Coordinates of C-alpha atoms in Angstrom, one line a residue:
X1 CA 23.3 -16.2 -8.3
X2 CA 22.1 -17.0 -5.1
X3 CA 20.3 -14.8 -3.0
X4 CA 22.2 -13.9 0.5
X5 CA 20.8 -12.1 3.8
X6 CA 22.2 -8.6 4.1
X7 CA 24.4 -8.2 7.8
X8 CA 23.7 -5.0 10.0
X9 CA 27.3 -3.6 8.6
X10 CA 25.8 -3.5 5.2
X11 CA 23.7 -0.1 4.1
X12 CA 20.0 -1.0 4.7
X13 CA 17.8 -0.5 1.5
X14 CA 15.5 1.6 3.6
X15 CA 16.4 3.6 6.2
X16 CA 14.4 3.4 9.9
X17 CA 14.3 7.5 9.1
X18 CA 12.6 7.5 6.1
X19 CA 10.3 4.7 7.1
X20 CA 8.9 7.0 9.9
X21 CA 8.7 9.7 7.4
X22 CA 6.1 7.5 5.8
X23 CA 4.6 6.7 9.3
X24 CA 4.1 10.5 9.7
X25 CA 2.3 11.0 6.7
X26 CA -1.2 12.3 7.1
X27 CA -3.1 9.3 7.1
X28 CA -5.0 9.9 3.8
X29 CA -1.6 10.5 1.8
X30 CA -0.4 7.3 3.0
X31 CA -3.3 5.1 2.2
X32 CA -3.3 7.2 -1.5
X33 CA 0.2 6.4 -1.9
X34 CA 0.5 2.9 -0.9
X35 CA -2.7 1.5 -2.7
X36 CA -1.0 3.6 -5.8
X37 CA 2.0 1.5 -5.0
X38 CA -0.1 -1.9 -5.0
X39 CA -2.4 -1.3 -8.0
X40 CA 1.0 -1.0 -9.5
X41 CA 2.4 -4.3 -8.7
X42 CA -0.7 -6.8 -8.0
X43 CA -4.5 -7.3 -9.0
X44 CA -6.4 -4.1 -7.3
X45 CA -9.1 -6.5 -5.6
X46 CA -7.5 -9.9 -5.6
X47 CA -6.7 -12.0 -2.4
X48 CA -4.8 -14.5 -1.7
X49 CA -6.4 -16.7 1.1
X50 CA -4.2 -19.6 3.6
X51 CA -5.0 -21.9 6.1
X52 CA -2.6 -22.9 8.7
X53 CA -2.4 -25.9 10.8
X54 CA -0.5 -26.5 13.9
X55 CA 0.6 -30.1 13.2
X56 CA 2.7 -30.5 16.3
X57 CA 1.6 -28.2 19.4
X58 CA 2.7 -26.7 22.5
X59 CA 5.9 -27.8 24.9
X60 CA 8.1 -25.4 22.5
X61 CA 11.5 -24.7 24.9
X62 CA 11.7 -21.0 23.2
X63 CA 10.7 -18.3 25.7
X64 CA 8.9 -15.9 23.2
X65 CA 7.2 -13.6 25.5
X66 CA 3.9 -13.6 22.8
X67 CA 3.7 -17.4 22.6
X68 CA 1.0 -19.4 24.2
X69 CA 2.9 -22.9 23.0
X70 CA 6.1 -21.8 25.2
X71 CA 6.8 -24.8 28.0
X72 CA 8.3 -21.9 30.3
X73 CA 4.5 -20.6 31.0
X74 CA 1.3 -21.6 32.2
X75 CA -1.1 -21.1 29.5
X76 CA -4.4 -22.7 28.1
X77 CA -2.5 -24.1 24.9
X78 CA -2.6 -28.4 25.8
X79 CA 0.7 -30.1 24.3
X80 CA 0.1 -32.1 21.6
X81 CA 2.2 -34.9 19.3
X82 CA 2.5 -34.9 15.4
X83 CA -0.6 -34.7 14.0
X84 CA -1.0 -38.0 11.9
X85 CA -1.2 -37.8 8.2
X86 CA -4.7 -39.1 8.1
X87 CA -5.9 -36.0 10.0
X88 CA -3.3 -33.0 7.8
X89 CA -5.1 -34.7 4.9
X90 CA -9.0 -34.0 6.4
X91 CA -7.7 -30.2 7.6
X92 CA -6.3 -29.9 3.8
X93 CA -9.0 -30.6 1.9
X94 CA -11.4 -29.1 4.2
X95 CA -9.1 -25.8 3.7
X96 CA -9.0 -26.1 -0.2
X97 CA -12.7 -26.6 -0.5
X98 CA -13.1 -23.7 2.0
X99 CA -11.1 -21.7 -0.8
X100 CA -7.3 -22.0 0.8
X101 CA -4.9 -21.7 -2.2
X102 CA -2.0 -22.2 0.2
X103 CA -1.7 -25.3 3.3
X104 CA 0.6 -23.8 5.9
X105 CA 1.6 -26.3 8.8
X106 CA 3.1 -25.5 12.0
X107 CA 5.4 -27.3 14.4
X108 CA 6.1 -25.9 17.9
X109 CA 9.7 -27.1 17.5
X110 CA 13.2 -25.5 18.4
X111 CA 14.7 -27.0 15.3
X112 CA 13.3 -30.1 14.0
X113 CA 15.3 -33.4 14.1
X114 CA 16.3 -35.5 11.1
X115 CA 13.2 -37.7 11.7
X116 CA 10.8 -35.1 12.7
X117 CA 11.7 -33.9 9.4
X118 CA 10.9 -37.1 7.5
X119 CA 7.4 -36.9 9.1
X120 CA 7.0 -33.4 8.4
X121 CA 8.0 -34.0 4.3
X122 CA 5.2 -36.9 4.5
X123 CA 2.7 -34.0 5.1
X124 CA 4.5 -32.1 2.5
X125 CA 4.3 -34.5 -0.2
X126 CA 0.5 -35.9 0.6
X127 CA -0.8 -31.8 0.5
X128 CA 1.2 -30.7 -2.8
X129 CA -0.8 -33.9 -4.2
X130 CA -4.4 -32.3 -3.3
X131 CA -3.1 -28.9 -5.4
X132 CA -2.3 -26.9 -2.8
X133 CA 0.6 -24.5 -2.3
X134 CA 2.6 -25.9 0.7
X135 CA 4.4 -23.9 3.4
X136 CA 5.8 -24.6 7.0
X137 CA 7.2 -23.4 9.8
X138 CA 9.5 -25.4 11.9
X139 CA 11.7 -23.3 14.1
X140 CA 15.6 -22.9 12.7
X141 CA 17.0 -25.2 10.0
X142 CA 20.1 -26.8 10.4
X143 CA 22.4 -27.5 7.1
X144 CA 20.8 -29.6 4.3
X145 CA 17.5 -29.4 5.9
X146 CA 16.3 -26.9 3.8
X147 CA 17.2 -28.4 0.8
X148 CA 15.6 -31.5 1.4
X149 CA 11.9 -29.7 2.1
X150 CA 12.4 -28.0 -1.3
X151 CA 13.1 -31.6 -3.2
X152 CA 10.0 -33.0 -1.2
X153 CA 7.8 -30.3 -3.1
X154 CA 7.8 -27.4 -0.3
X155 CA 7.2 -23.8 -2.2
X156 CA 7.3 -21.7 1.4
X157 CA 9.1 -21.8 4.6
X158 CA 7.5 -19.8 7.2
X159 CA 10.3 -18.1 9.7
X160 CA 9.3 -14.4 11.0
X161 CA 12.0 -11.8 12.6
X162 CA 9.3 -11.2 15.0
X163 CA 10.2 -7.8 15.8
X164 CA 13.3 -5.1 15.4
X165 CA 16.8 -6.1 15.9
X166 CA 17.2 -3.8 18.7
X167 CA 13.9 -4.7 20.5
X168 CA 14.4 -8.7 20.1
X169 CA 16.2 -9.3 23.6
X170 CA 12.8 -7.8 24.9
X171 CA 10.7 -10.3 23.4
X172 CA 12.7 -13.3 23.0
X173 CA 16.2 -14.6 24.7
X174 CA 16.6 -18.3 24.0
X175 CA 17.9 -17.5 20.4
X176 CA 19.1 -14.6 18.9
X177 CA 17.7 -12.4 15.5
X178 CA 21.0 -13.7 14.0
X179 CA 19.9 -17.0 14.4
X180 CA 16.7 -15.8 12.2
X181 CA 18.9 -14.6 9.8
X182 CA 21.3 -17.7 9.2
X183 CA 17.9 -19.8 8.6
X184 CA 16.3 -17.6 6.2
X185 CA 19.9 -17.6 4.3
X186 CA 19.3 -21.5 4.2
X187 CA 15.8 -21.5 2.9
X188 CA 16.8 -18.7 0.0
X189 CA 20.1 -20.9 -0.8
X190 CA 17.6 -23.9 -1.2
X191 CA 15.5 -22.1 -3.8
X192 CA 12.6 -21.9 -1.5
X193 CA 10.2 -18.9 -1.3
X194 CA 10.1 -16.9 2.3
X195 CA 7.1 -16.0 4.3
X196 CA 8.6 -13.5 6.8
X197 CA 6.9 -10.9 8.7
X198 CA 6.6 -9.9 12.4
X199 CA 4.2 -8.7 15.1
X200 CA 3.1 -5.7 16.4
X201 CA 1.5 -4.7 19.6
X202 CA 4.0 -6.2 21.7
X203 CA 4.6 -2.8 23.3
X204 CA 6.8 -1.5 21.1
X205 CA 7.6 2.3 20.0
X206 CA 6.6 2.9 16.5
X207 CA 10.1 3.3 16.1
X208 CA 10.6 -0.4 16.4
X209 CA 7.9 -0.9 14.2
X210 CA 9.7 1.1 11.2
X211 CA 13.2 -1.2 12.3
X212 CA 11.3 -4.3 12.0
X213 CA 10.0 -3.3 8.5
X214 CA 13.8 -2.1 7.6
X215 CA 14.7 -5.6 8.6
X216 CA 12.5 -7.1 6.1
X217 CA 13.4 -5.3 3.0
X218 CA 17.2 -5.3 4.2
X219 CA 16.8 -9.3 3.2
X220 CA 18.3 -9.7 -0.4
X221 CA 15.7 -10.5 -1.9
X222 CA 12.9 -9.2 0.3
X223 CA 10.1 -12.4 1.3
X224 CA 7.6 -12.8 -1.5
X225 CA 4.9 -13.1 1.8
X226 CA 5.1 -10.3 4.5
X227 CA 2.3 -11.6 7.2
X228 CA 2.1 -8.5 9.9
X229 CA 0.4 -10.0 13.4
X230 CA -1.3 -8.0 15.5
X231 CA -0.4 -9.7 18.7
X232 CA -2.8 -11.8 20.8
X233 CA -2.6 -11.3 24.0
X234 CA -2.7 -14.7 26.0
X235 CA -3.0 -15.6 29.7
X236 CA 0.0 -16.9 30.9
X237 CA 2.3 -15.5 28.9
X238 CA 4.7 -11.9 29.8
X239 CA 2.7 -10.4 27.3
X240 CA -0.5 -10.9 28.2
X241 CA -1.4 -7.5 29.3
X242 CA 0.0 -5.9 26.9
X243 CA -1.7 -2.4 25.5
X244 CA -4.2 -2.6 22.9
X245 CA -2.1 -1.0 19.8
X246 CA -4.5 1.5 18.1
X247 CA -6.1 0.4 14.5
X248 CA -5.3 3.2 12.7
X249 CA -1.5 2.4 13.7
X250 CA -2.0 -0.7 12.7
X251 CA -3.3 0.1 9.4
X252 CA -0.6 2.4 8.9
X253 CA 1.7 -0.6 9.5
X254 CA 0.5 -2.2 6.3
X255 CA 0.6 0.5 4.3
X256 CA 4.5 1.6 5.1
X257 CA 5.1 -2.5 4.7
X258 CA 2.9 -2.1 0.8
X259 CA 5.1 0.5 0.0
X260 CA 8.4 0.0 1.5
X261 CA 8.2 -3.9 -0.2
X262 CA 6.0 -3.2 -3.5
X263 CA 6.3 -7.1 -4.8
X264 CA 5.4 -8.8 -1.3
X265 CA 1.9 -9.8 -0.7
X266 CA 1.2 -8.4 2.6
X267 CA -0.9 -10.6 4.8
X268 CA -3.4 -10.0 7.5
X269 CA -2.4 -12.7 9.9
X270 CA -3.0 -13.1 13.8
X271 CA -5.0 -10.9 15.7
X272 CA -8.3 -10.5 12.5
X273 CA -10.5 -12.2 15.2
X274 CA -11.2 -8.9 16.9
X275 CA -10.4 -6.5 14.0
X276 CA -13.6 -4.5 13.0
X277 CA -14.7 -5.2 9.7
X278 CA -13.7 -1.3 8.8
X279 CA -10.2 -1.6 9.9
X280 CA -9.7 -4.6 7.9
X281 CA -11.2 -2.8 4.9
X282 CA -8.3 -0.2 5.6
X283 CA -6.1 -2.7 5.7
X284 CA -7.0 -3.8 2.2
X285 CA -7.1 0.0 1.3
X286 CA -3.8 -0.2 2.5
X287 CA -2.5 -2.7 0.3
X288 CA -2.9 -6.3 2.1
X289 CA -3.6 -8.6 -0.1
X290 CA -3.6 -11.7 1.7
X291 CA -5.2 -13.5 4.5
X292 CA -5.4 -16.4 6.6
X293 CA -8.2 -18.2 6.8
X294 CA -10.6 -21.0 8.8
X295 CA -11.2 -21.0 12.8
X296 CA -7.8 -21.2 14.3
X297 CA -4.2 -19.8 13.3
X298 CA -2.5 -22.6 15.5
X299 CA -4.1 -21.7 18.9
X300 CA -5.5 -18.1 18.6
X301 CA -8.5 -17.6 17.0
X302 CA -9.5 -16.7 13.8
X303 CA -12.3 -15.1 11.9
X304 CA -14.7 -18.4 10.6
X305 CA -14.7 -18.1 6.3
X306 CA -18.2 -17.5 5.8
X307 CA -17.7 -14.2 7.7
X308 CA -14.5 -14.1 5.5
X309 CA -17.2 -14.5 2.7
X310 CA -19.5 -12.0 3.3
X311 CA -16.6 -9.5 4.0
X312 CA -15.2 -10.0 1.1
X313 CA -18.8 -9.6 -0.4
X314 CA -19.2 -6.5 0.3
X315 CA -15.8 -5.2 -0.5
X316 CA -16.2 -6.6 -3.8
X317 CA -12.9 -8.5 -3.2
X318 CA -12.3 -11.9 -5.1
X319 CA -9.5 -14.9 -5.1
X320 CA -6.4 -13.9 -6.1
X321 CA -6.1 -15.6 -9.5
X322 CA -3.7 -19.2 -9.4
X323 CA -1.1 -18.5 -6.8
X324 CA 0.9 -15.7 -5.2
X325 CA 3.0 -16.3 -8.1
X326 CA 0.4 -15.1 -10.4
X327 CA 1.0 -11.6 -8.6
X328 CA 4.4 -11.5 -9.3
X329 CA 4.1 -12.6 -12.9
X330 CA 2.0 -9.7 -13.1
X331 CA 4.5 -7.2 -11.7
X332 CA 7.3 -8.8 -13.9
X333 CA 5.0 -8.1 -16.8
X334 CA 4.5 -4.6 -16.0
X335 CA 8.2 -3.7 -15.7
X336 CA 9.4 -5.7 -18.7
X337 CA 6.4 -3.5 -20.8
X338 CA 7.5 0.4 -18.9

């Protein structure tokens, strides 16, 4: 049967209510109950590590207010062309030597063309060869477009709602969250796996937060990658002085994300750069068991992987064994044996 995207009229699997009625726990309950929840449906200490490469940069036409590759502001980001092959090759195996289990390549498009997207499945093709999971993010999908990443080997397509249905006019206007929605029903009907998540910090209520969550599981099935963005703030951009979202809110984020969507793995994305080493081990407390790794997430920052290393030292965290798949084997496992 194929999977299809559940439409506002439909009754959401969890309600925004009772996703602020986990957000109100008292902290320690929530962290008890949602690494409960994880130990339930993944390896206690395993993490899955990605690397992600903007292949094509900057002069994007979308106006998202976080976005430092937007043409509509003045920012440090310099506009770049496709990367050549030669060069997603070096950044690959540089990544999987560094430990990356997954590639993940970015493209500041709109919606790619038919021949941006033969380039893009050149990438596609060269990095499943090196061993590595392959994902990408490419703005919307048009018809058939989907279908020919997955034949080229793709396992992931990256495509985040971003934020709440209600608050999405706040953050973005030159597309709408349907428009998410109708691309993510493209990438399940192709038999590809989603990485979906959002960002928070963008000055939104905590209310939003729990509607942006709702969104997520509301999508039949829910993504197998959940990456939650804390949002960094760049010059030039509407949301550049934006506040600073408290850290235990954050953390709190990923555990009412662990347990709202048990089988996800739930990635610490943007914004680990200027995370304390303490909040992140919350965070894995919490029930994130995936991270992004290397110097840059396509233009912001990112925490370098020997200090990734000696983190994870000290946590006594380890790779997660094979893939993400290996996770959900696991879970499958564990309810086929209850």
């Amino acid at each position: 049967m194929h999977a299809r995207v559940h439409h506002e009229t439909l009754a959401p699997a969890w309600p925004v209510q009772a996703i602020l009625d986990l957000f109100a726990l008292p902290f320690n309950d929530l962290l008890l109950q949602a690494q409960t929840v994880h130990r339930e449906h993944h390896p206690a200490n395993a993490v899955q590590q990605s690397s992600l490469l903007s292949i094509k940069t900057g002069a994007c036409p979308e106006d998202c207010a976080y976005c430092p590759q937007s043409s509509r502001y003045h920012t440090e980001v310099e506009a770049a062309p496709l990367m050549p092959l030669d060069q997603v090759l070096e950044a690959a195996c540089k990544a999987r030597d560094a430990g990356a289990q997954r590639f993940c390549m970015g493209a500041a498009w709109r919606s790619p063309t038919e021949r941006q997207l033969d380039q893009v499945i050149e990438h596609v093709q060269a990095v499943k060869a090196l061993g590595l999971e392959t994902c990408v993010t490419l703005g919307m999908l048009k018809d058939g477009q989907a279908e020919r990443l997955k034949a080229a080997g793709l396992d992931y397509y990256n495509h985040n709602l971003d934020t709440a249905p209600e608050y999405y006019g706040e953050i973005i206007r030159t597309r709408g969250f349907q428009d998410r929605l109708e691309t993510l029903h493209r990438v399940r009907e192709a038999g590809l796996k989603v990485c979906c998540g959002g960002i928070v910090g963008m000055g939104e209520s905590r209310e939003i937060r729990a509607g942006l969550i709702a969104a997520l599981a509301r999508l039949d099935p829910y993504p197998e990658s959940v990456p939650i963005n804390q949002l960094v703030k760049a010059p030039g951009t509407p949301l550049a002085d934006a506040p600073d979202l408290d850290p235990i809110e954050f953390v709190r984020t990923i555990a009412v994300t662990r347990i709202v969507m048990p089988r996800a793995v739930v990635r610490l994305s943007a914004g680990r750069e200027t995370m304390h080493d303490s909040t992140q081990a919350l965070c894995f407390m919490a029930g994130a068991n995936s991270v992004f790794h290397g110097e840059r997430l396509l233009t912001t920052p990112n925490p370098q992987a020997q200090a990734d290393a000696r983190l994870f030292e000290r946590l006594g965290l380890v790779p997660m064994p094979g893939t993400e798949s290996a996770a959900l084997a696991l879970d499958e496992t564990a309810a086929s044996t209850a």
